[in-house]
Amino acid sequence: MRPFTYVEGVSVADAAAAVHATPAAMFLAGGTTVVDLMKLGVLAPDTLVDVHRLPLGDIELDDRRARIGACVRNAQLAEHPEIRARWPVVGEALQSGMSPQLRNMSTVAGNVLQRTRCPYYRDPHSACNKRVPGSGCAARTGWDRDAAVLGTSPRCIAVFPSDLATALAILDAIIYTRRGDGGARRLPFDGFHRLPGDTPERETILDHGELVTHFELPDLALARRSHYFKVRDRASYDFALAAAAVALDVERGLVRDARIALGGVATRPWRCSAAEQSLRGKRAEPAAFRAAADLALADAVAGAHNGFKIELARHVITRALTELAIRPG
């Protein structure tokens, strides 16, 4: 690990300004991703600005919304009784994704902003356009079993890893930020993560020094009937081979509204809008769910070793929706 300067932020504005002023500076909260990547030599910031003691660690609720601080620990969010009742997909996603130790340490914003687990990104000796722009993509000609099948580009096929972000993708979440120049932004979660395109190193629409301060979840009736289903190599905590966050509004056996997002198979949280639309007005039964799953994966492109993910994702969507449709209430 290279030497770096450690700075403790004294306010949100101070922390954002400190990173904004230094091109190679980064924020530090739980550190469960940043510190690991520094040890591997993947990240080499010259300054770390610690934000975990800033007043960003609260969960505030009323009858219209939840306001979740960026530094809320994942365990705190996963175990909150009202979050579990009104947005069950959030708790299910978090419980599926990490060990208890990591949930106790990692933060909500860190989870949503976490870097890919692509082995070529995490190996400083391999070509990776996400880590070193213009160096190439070793996954394209290498072992791509865990790579994405949706949202890829010639420059990058790395999977986006966050379970929580997949859940937030169906909840009309809003992200609030403070910029290094003192400004603030309100960003819809849809579109927050960028497709790799020609610039896979740019993973979100955040500017350098822009600090996520909190997330807002509107009180959606649909969200109360939501579910997260995940398939992984190990039954214990592991990253998804394929996962689905789903929500259903069913009346008299017919789907009035549906939400579907995929994890583990795409380069960003993958909202399946066409599949959602196809379900409206249909009977809430496996045949309709299978047809929606086919539509969700219609544009998937397999590599040499990850073609199984396409069929797996179809099954994951169908099962998640079927389990949700038969739940009481």
CSV table of C-alpha atoms in Angstrom, one decimal:
chain,number,residue,atom,x,y,z
A,1,MET,CA,0.0,0.0,0.0
A,2,ARG,CA,1.3,3.4,-0.9
A,3,PRO,CA,1.6,6.3,1.7
A,4,PHE,CA,-1.5,8.5,1.9
A,5,THR,CA,-2.8,11.4,3.9
A,6,TYR,CA,-5.7,10.8,6.3
A,7,VAL,CA,-8.2,13.6,6.9
A,8,GLU,CA,-11.2,13.5,9.1
A,9,GLY,CA,-14.1,15.5,7.7
A,10,VAL,CA,-15.6,17.9,10.2
A,11,SER,CA,-18.7,18.7,8.2
A,12,VAL,CA,-20.4,17.5,5.0
A,13,ALA,CA,-19.3,20.7,3.1
A,14,ASP,CA,-15.8,20.4,4.5
A,15,ALA,CA,-15.4,16.8,3.4
A,16,ALA,CA,-16.8,17.4,-0.1
A,17,ALA,CA,-14.5,20.4,-0.6
A,18,ALA,CA,-11.4,18.5,0.6
A,19,VAL,CA,-11.9,15.7,-2.0
A,20,HIS,CA,-12.9,18.2,-4.7
A,21,ALA,CA,-9.6,20.1,-4.1
A,22,THR,CA,-7.4,17.0,-4.6
A,23,PRO,CA,-7.7,15.0,-7.8
A,24,ALA,CA,-6.4,11.8,-6.2
A,25,ALA,CA,-8.5,12.1,-3.0
A,26,MET,CA,-11.3,9.7,-2.1
A,27,PHE,CA,-14.0,9.4,0.6
A,28,LEU,CA,-13.7,6.7,3.3
A,29,ALA,CA,-16.7,5.4,5.3
A,30,GLY,CA,-16.8,1.8,6.3
A,31,GLY,CA,-13.7,1.0,4.3
A,32,THR,CA,-14.8,-2.6,3.4
A,33,THR,CA,-14.2,-2.0,-0.3
A,34,VAL,CA,-11.8,0.9,-0.5
A,35,VAL,CA,-9.2,-0.5,2.0
A,36,ASP,CA,-9.3,-3.9,0.3
A,37,LEU,CA,-8.6,-2.4,-3.1
A,38,MET,CA,-5.8,-0.2,-1.7
A,39,LYS,CA,-4.2,-3.3,-0.3
A,40,LEU,CA,-4.4,-5.0,-3.7
A,41,GLY,CA,-2.9,-1.9,-5.4
A,42,VAL,CA,-6.0,-1.3,-7.5
A,43,LEU,CA,-6.7,2.0,-5.8
A,44,ALA,CA,-4.0,4.4,-4.8
A,45,PRO,CA,-5.5,7.6,-3.4
A,46,ASP,CA,-3.1,10.2,-2.0
A,47,THR,CA,-5.7,11.4,0.5
A,48,LEU,CA,-8.5,9.7,2.3
A,49,VAL,CA,-11.3,11.9,3.7
A,50,ASP,CA,-13.1,10.0,6.5
A,51,VAL,CA,-16.8,10.8,6.5
A,52,HIS,CA,-18.1,8.1,8.8
A,53,ARG,CA,-18.5,10.4,11.9
A,54,LEU,CA,-20.5,13.0,10.0
A,55,PRO,CA,-24.2,13.3,10.8
A,56,LEU,CA,-25.2,10.9,8.0
A,57,GLY,CA,-26.0,7.9,10.1
A,58,ASP,CA,-29.8,8.2,10.8
A,59,ILE,CA,-32.9,6.6,9.4
A,60,GLU,CA,-35.9,9.0,9.5
A,61,LEU,CA,-39.4,7.8,8.6
A,62,ASP,CA,-42.8,9.4,8.2
A,63,ASP,CA,-46.0,8.3,6.3
A,64,ARG,CA,-44.6,9.6,3.0
A,65,ARG,CA,-41.0,8.4,2.8
A,66,ALA,CA,-37.9,7.0,4.4
A,67,ARG,CA,-34.8,9.2,4.6
A,68,ILE,CA,-31.7,7.0,4.9
A,69,GLY,CA,-28.3,8.6,5.7
A,70,ALA,CA,-25.4,7.6,3.5
A,71,CYS,CA,-23.4,6.3,6.5
A,72,VAL,CA,-26.2,4.1,7.9
A,73,ARG,CA,-24.6,0.7,8.4
A,74,ASN,CA,-26.1,-2.0,6.3
A,75,ALA,CA,-27.0,-4.1,9.4
A,76,GLN,CA,-28.9,-1.2,10.8
A,77,LEU,CA,-31.0,-0.8,7.6
A,78,ALA,CA,-31.5,-4.5,7.1
A,79,GLU,CA,-32.8,-5.0,10.7
A,80,HIS,CA,-35.0,-1.9,10.9
A,81,PRO,CA,-38.5,-3.1,11.6
A,82,GLU,CA,-40.4,-0.4,9.6
A,83,ILE,CA,-38.0,-0.8,6.7
A,84,ARG,CA,-38.7,-4.5,6.7
A,85,ALA,CA,-42.4,-3.9,6.8
A,86,ARG,CA,-42.7,-1.2,4.2
A,87,TRP,CA,-39.8,-2.1,1.9
A,88,PRO,CA,-39.1,-5.8,2.5
A,89,VAL,CA,-37.0,-6.1,-0.6
A,90,VAL,CA,-34.4,-3.9,1.0
A,91,GLY,CA,-33.8,-6.1,4.0
A,92,GLU,CA,-33.9,-9.3,2.0
A,93,ALA,CA,-31.3,-7.9,-0.4
A,94,LEU,CA,-29.0,-6.9,2.4
A,95,GLN,CA,-29.4,-10.1,4.3
A,96,SER,CA,-28.5,-12.1,1.2
A,97,GLY,CA,-25.4,-10.2,0.4
A,98,MET,CA,-22.9,-10.0,3.2
A,99,SER,CA,-21.6,-11.7,6.3
A,100,PRO,CA,-22.8,-10.2,9.6
A,101,GLN,CA,-19.4,-8.7,10.2
A,102,LEU,CA,-19.5,-6.9,6.9
A,103,ARG,CA,-23.1,-5.7,7.4
A,104,ASN,CA,-22.0,-4.2,10.7
A,105,MET,CA,-19.2,-2.3,9.2
A,106,SER,CA,-20.2,-1.3,5.7
A,107,THR,CA,-22.4,1.7,4.8
A,108,VAL,CA,-25.4,2.1,2.6
A,109,ALA,CA,-23.7,4.6,0.2
A,110,GLY,CA,-20.6,2.4,0.1
A,111,ASN,CA,-22.7,-0.6,-0.9
A,112,VAL,CA,-24.4,1.3,-3.7
A,113,LEU,CA,-21.0,2.7,-4.9
A,114,GLN,CA,-19.0,-0.5,-4.5
A,115,ARG,CA,-16.6,-1.6,-7.3
A,116,THR,CA,-16.9,-4.7,-9.4
A,117,ARG,CA,-15.5,-8.0,-8.3
A,118,CYS,CA,-14.3,-8.8,-11.8
A,119,PRO,CA,-11.0,-10.7,-11.1
A,120,TYR,CA,-9.3,-8.7,-13.9
A,121,TYR,CA,-10.2,-5.4,-12.4
A,122,ARG,CA,-8.8,-6.6,-9.0
A,123,ASP,CA,-5.5,-7.8,-10.5
A,124,PRO,CA,-3.2,-4.8,-11.2
A,125,HIS,CA,-1.3,-7.0,-13.7
A,126,SER,CA,-4.2,-7.6,-16.0
A,127,ALA,CA,-5.6,-5.4,-18.7
A,128,CYS,CA,-8.7,-3.5,-17.5
A,129,ASN,CA,-10.2,-0.4,-19.0
A,130,LYS,CA,-12.2,0.2,-15.8
A,131,ARG,CA,-8.9,0.4,-13.8
A,132,VAL,CA,-6.6,1.8,-16.5
A,133,PRO,CA,-8.5,3.4,-19.3
A,134,GLY,CA,-7.3,2.3,-22.7
A,135,SER,CA,-5.4,-0.8,-21.4
A,136,GLY,CA,-7.9,-3.3,-22.8
A,137,CYS,CA,-10.3,-5.8,-21.3
A,138,ALA,CA,-8.7,-9.2,-20.3
A,139,ALA,CA,-12.1,-10.6,-19.5
A,140,ARG,CA,-13.1,-10.4,-23.2
A,141,THR,CA,-10.6,-13.2,-24.1
A,142,GLY,CA,-10.3,-14.7,-20.6
A,143,TRP,CA,-12.4,-16.5,-18.0
A,144,ASP,CA,-15.8,-14.7,-18.2
A,145,ARG,CA,-18.0,-17.0,-16.2
A,146,ASP,CA,-19.0,-14.2,-13.8
A,147,ALA,CA,-19.2,-11.5,-16.4
A,148,ALA,CA,-22.3,-9.5,-17.5
A,149,VAL,CA,-24.6,-10.5,-20.2
A,150,LEU,CA,-26.6,-7.2,-20.2
A,151,GLY,CA,-25.4,-3.7,-20.7
A,152,THR,CA,-21.9,-4.7,-21.9
A,153,SER,CA,-19.6,-2.8,-24.3
A,154,PRO,CA,-16.5,-3.8,-26.3
A,155,ARG,CA,-14.5,-2.1,-23.5
A,156,CYS,CA,-16.0,-3.8,-20.4
A,157,ILE,CA,-18.2,-6.7,-19.4
A,158,ALA,CA,-17.8,-6.4,-15.6
A,159,VAL,CA,-20.8,-7.2,-13.5
A,160,PHE,CA,-22.1,-4.6,-11.0
A,161,PRO,CA,-22.1,-6.4,-7.6
A,162,SER,CA,-24.5,-4.6,-5.2
A,163,ASP,CA,-27.7,-6.4,-4.1
A,164,LEU,CA,-29.0,-3.3,-2.3
A,165,ALA,CA,-28.7,-1.3,-5.5
A,166,THR,CA,-30.8,-3.9,-7.4
A,167,ALA,CA,-33.5,-3.5,-4.8
A,168,LEU,CA,-33.4,0.3,-4.9
A,169,ALA,CA,-33.8,0.2,-8.7
A,170,ILE,CA,-37.5,-0.9,-8.3
A,171,LEU,CA,-38.4,1.6,-5.5
A,172,ASP,CA,-38.2,5.0,-7.2
A,173,ALA,CA,-35.3,5.9,-4.9
A,174,ILE,CA,-33.7,9.4,-4.9
A,175,ILE,CA,-30.1,10.1,-4.1
A,176,TYR,CA,-29.1,13.5,-2.5
A,177,THR,CA,-25.5,14.8,-2.7
A,178,ARG,CA,-23.3,17.7,-1.7
A,179,ARG,CA,-20.8,18.9,-4.3
A,180,GLY,CA,-17.3,20.1,-3.7
A,181,ASP,CA,-18.2,23.6,-4.9
A,182,GLY,CA,-21.0,23.9,-2.3
A,183,GLY,CA,-23.9,22.9,-4.6
A,184,ALA,CA,-26.3,20.1,-4.0
A,185,ARG,CA,-28.1,17.7,-6.3
A,186,ARG,CA,-31.2,15.5,-6.2
A,187,LEU,CA,-30.7,12.5,-8.5
A,188,PRO,CA,-33.1,9.8,-9.5
A,189,PHE,CA,-31.7,6.3,-8.8
A,190,ASP,CA,-32.7,5.3,-12.3
A,191,GLY,CA,-29.7,6.5,-14.4
A,192,PHE,CA,-27.4,7.1,-11.5
A,193,HIS,CA,-25.1,4.2,-12.5
A,194,ARG,CA,-23.6,4.6,-16.0
A,195,LEU,CA,-23.3,2.0,-18.7
A,196,PRO,CA,-19.7,1.3,-19.5
A,197,GLY,CA,-19.7,2.4,-23.1
A,198,ASP,CA,-16.4,3.9,-24.1
A,199,THR,CA,-15.7,5.1,-20.5
A,200,PRO,CA,-16.1,2.2,-18.1
A,201,GLU,CA,-13.9,3.9,-15.5
A,202,ARG,CA,-16.9,6.4,-15.0
A,203,GLU,CA,-19.3,4.2,-13.0
A,204,THR,CA,-21.8,6.8,-11.8
A,205,ILE,CA,-22.9,10.4,-12.7
A,206,LEU,CA,-21.2,11.8,-9.6
A,207,ASP,CA,-18.5,14.4,-10.1
A,208,HIS,CA,-15.2,14.2,-8.3
A,209,GLY,CA,-15.7,15.4,-4.7
A,210,GLU,CA,-19.5,14.9,-4.8
A,211,LEU,CA,-20.6,13.3,-1.6
A,212,VAL,CA,-23.7,11.2,-1.3
A,213,THR,CA,-25.5,12.4,1.8
A,214,HIS,CA,-28.7,10.4,2.0
A,215,PHE,CA,-31.2,8.3,0.1
A,216,GLU,CA,-35.0,8.8,0.0
A,217,LEU,CA,-37.5,6.0,-0.5
A,218,PRO,CA,-41.1,7.1,-1.3
A,219,ASP,CA,-43.9,5.2,0.5
A,220,LEU,CA,-45.1,3.1,-2.4
A,221,ALA,CA,-48.0,0.7,-1.8
A,222,LEU,CA,-46.3,-1.6,-4.3
A,223,ALA,CA,-43.2,-1.8,-2.2
A,224,ARG,CA,-44.9,-3.6,0.6
A,225,ARG,CA,-45.3,-6.6,-1.6
A,226,SER,CA,-41.7,-6.9,-2.8
A,227,HIS,CA,-39.2,-9.7,-2.7
A,228,TYR,CA,-35.5,-10.4,-3.4
A,229,PHE,CA,-34.3,-13.7,-4.7
A,230,LYS,CA,-30.7,-14.6,-5.4
A,231,VAL,CA,-28.8,-17.6,-6.8
A,232,ARG,CA,-25.1,-17.8,-5.9
A,233,ASP,CA,-22.3,-20.5,-5.9
A,234,ARG,CA,-22.4,-20.8,-2.1
A,235,ALA,CA,-25.5,-20.9,0.2
A,236,SER,CA,-23.6,-18.7,2.6
A,237,TYR,CA,-22.9,-15.0,1.7
A,238,ASP,CA,-21.6,-14.6,-1.9
A,239,PHE,CA,-22.1,-12.4,-4.9
A,240,ALA,CA,-25.0,-13.2,-7.2
A,241,LEU,CA,-24.8,-15.3,-10.3
A,242,ALA,CA,-28.3,-14.0,-10.9
A,243,ALA,CA,-30.7,-12.1,-8.7
A,244,ALA,CA,-34.1,-10.4,-9.0
A,245,ALA,CA,-35.8,-7.7,-7.1
A,246,VAL,CA,-39.5,-7.8,-7.8
A,247,ALA,CA,-42.7,-6.1,-6.6
A,248,LEU,CA,-46.3,-6.8,-7.5
A,249,ASP,CA,-49.7,-5.1,-7.2
A,250,VAL,CA,-52.3,-7.8,-7.8
A,251,GLU,CA,-56.1,-7.4,-7.6
A,252,ARG,CA,-58.5,-10.3,-8.2
A,253,GLY,CA,-55.7,-12.3,-9.7
A,254,LEU,CA,-54.7,-9.7,-12.2
A,255,VAL,CA,-51.4,-7.8,-12.2
A,256,ARG,CA,-52.1,-4.0,-11.9
A,257,ASP,CA,-48.5,-3.1,-11.7
A,258,ALA,CA,-45.1,-4.8,-11.5
A,259,ARG,CA,-41.4,-4.0,-10.9
A,260,ILE,CA,-38.5,-6.1,-11.9
A,261,ALA,CA,-34.7,-5.5,-11.6
A,262,LEU,CA,-31.9,-7.9,-12.2
A,263,GLY,CA,-28.6,-8.2,-10.4
A,264,GLY,CA,-25.5,-10.4,-11.1
A,265,VAL,CA,-26.0,-10.3,-14.8
A,266,ALA,CA,-25.5,-6.7,-15.9
A,267,THR,CA,-23.0,-3.9,-15.8
A,268,ARG,CA,-25.3,-1.8,-13.6
A,269,PRO,CA,-28.6,-2.4,-11.7
A,270,TRP,CA,-30.8,-3.6,-14.5
A,271,ARG,CA,-34.4,-2.4,-14.5
A,272,CYS,CA,-36.6,-4.5,-16.8
A,273,SER,CA,-39.2,-2.0,-17.9
A,274,ALA,CA,-40.5,-3.9,-20.9
A,275,ALA,CA,-41.0,-7.0,-18.9
A,276,GLU,CA,-42.9,-5.0,-16.3
A,277,GLN,CA,-45.2,-3.5,-18.9
A,278,SER,CA,-45.9,-7.0,-20.3
A,279,LEU,CA,-47.3,-8.2,-17.0
A,280,ARG,CA,-49.9,-5.4,-16.5
A,281,GLY,CA,-53.4,-6.8,-17.0
A,282,LYS,CA,-52.2,-10.4,-17.1
A,283,ARG,CA,-53.0,-13.1,-14.6
A,284,ALA,CA,-50.5,-13.4,-11.8
A,285,GLU,CA,-49.4,-16.9,-12.7
A,286,PRO,CA,-46.1,-18.6,-13.8
A,287,ALA,CA,-46.9,-18.6,-17.5
A,288,ALA,CA,-47.1,-14.8,-17.6
A,289,PHE,CA,-44.0,-14.6,-15.4
A,290,ARG,CA,-42.0,-16.8,-17.7
A,291,ALA,CA,-43.0,-14.7,-20.7
A,292,ALA,CA,-41.9,-11.5,-18.9
A,293,ALA,CA,-38.6,-13.2,-18.0
A,294,ASP,CA,-38.0,-14.0,-21.7
A,295,LEU,CA,-38.6,-10.4,-22.5
A,296,ALA,CA,-36.2,-9.2,-19.8
A,297,LEU,CA,-33.4,-11.3,-21.2
A,298,ALA,CA,-34.2,-10.7,-24.9
A,299,ASP,CA,-31.1,-8.5,-25.4
A,300,ALA,CA,-28.6,-10.6,-23.4
A,301,VAL,CA,-25.4,-11.5,-25.0
A,302,ALA,CA,-23.3,-14.4,-23.7
A,303,GLY,CA,-19.5,-14.8,-23.7
A,304,ALA,CA,-17.5,-18.0,-23.9
A,305,HIS,CA,-18.3,-19.2,-20.4
A,306,ASN,CA,-21.4,-17.3,-19.0
A,307,GLY,CA,-24.2,-18.3,-21.3
A,308,PHE,CA,-25.8,-20.2,-18.4
A,309,LYS,CA,-26.6,-16.9,-16.8
A,310,ILE,CA,-29.2,-16.0,-19.3
A,311,GLU,CA,-31.3,-19.1,-18.6
A,312,LEU,CA,-30.6,-18.8,-14.9
A,313,ALA,CA,-31.8,-15.2,-14.8
A,314,ARG,CA,-35.0,-16.3,-16.5
A,315,HIS,CA,-35.7,-18.9,-13.8
A,316,VAL,CA,-34.8,-16.4,-11.1
A,317,ILE,CA,-37.3,-13.8,-12.3
A,318,THR,CA,-40.0,-16.5,-12.7
A,319,ARG,CA,-39.4,-17.9,-9.3
A,320,ALA,CA,-39.2,-14.6,-7.5
A,321,LEU,CA,-42.5,-13.4,-9.0
A,322,THR,CA,-44.2,-16.8,-8.4
A,323,GLU,CA,-43.1,-16.7,-4.7
A,324,LEU,CA,-44.3,-13.2,-4.3
A,325,ALA,CA,-47.7,-13.8,-6.0
A,326,ILE,CA,-48.6,-16.6,-3.6
A,327,ARG,CA,-47.6,-14.7,-0.4
A,328,PRO,CA,-50.5,-13.9,1.8
A,329,GLY,CA,-51.6,-10.2,1.7
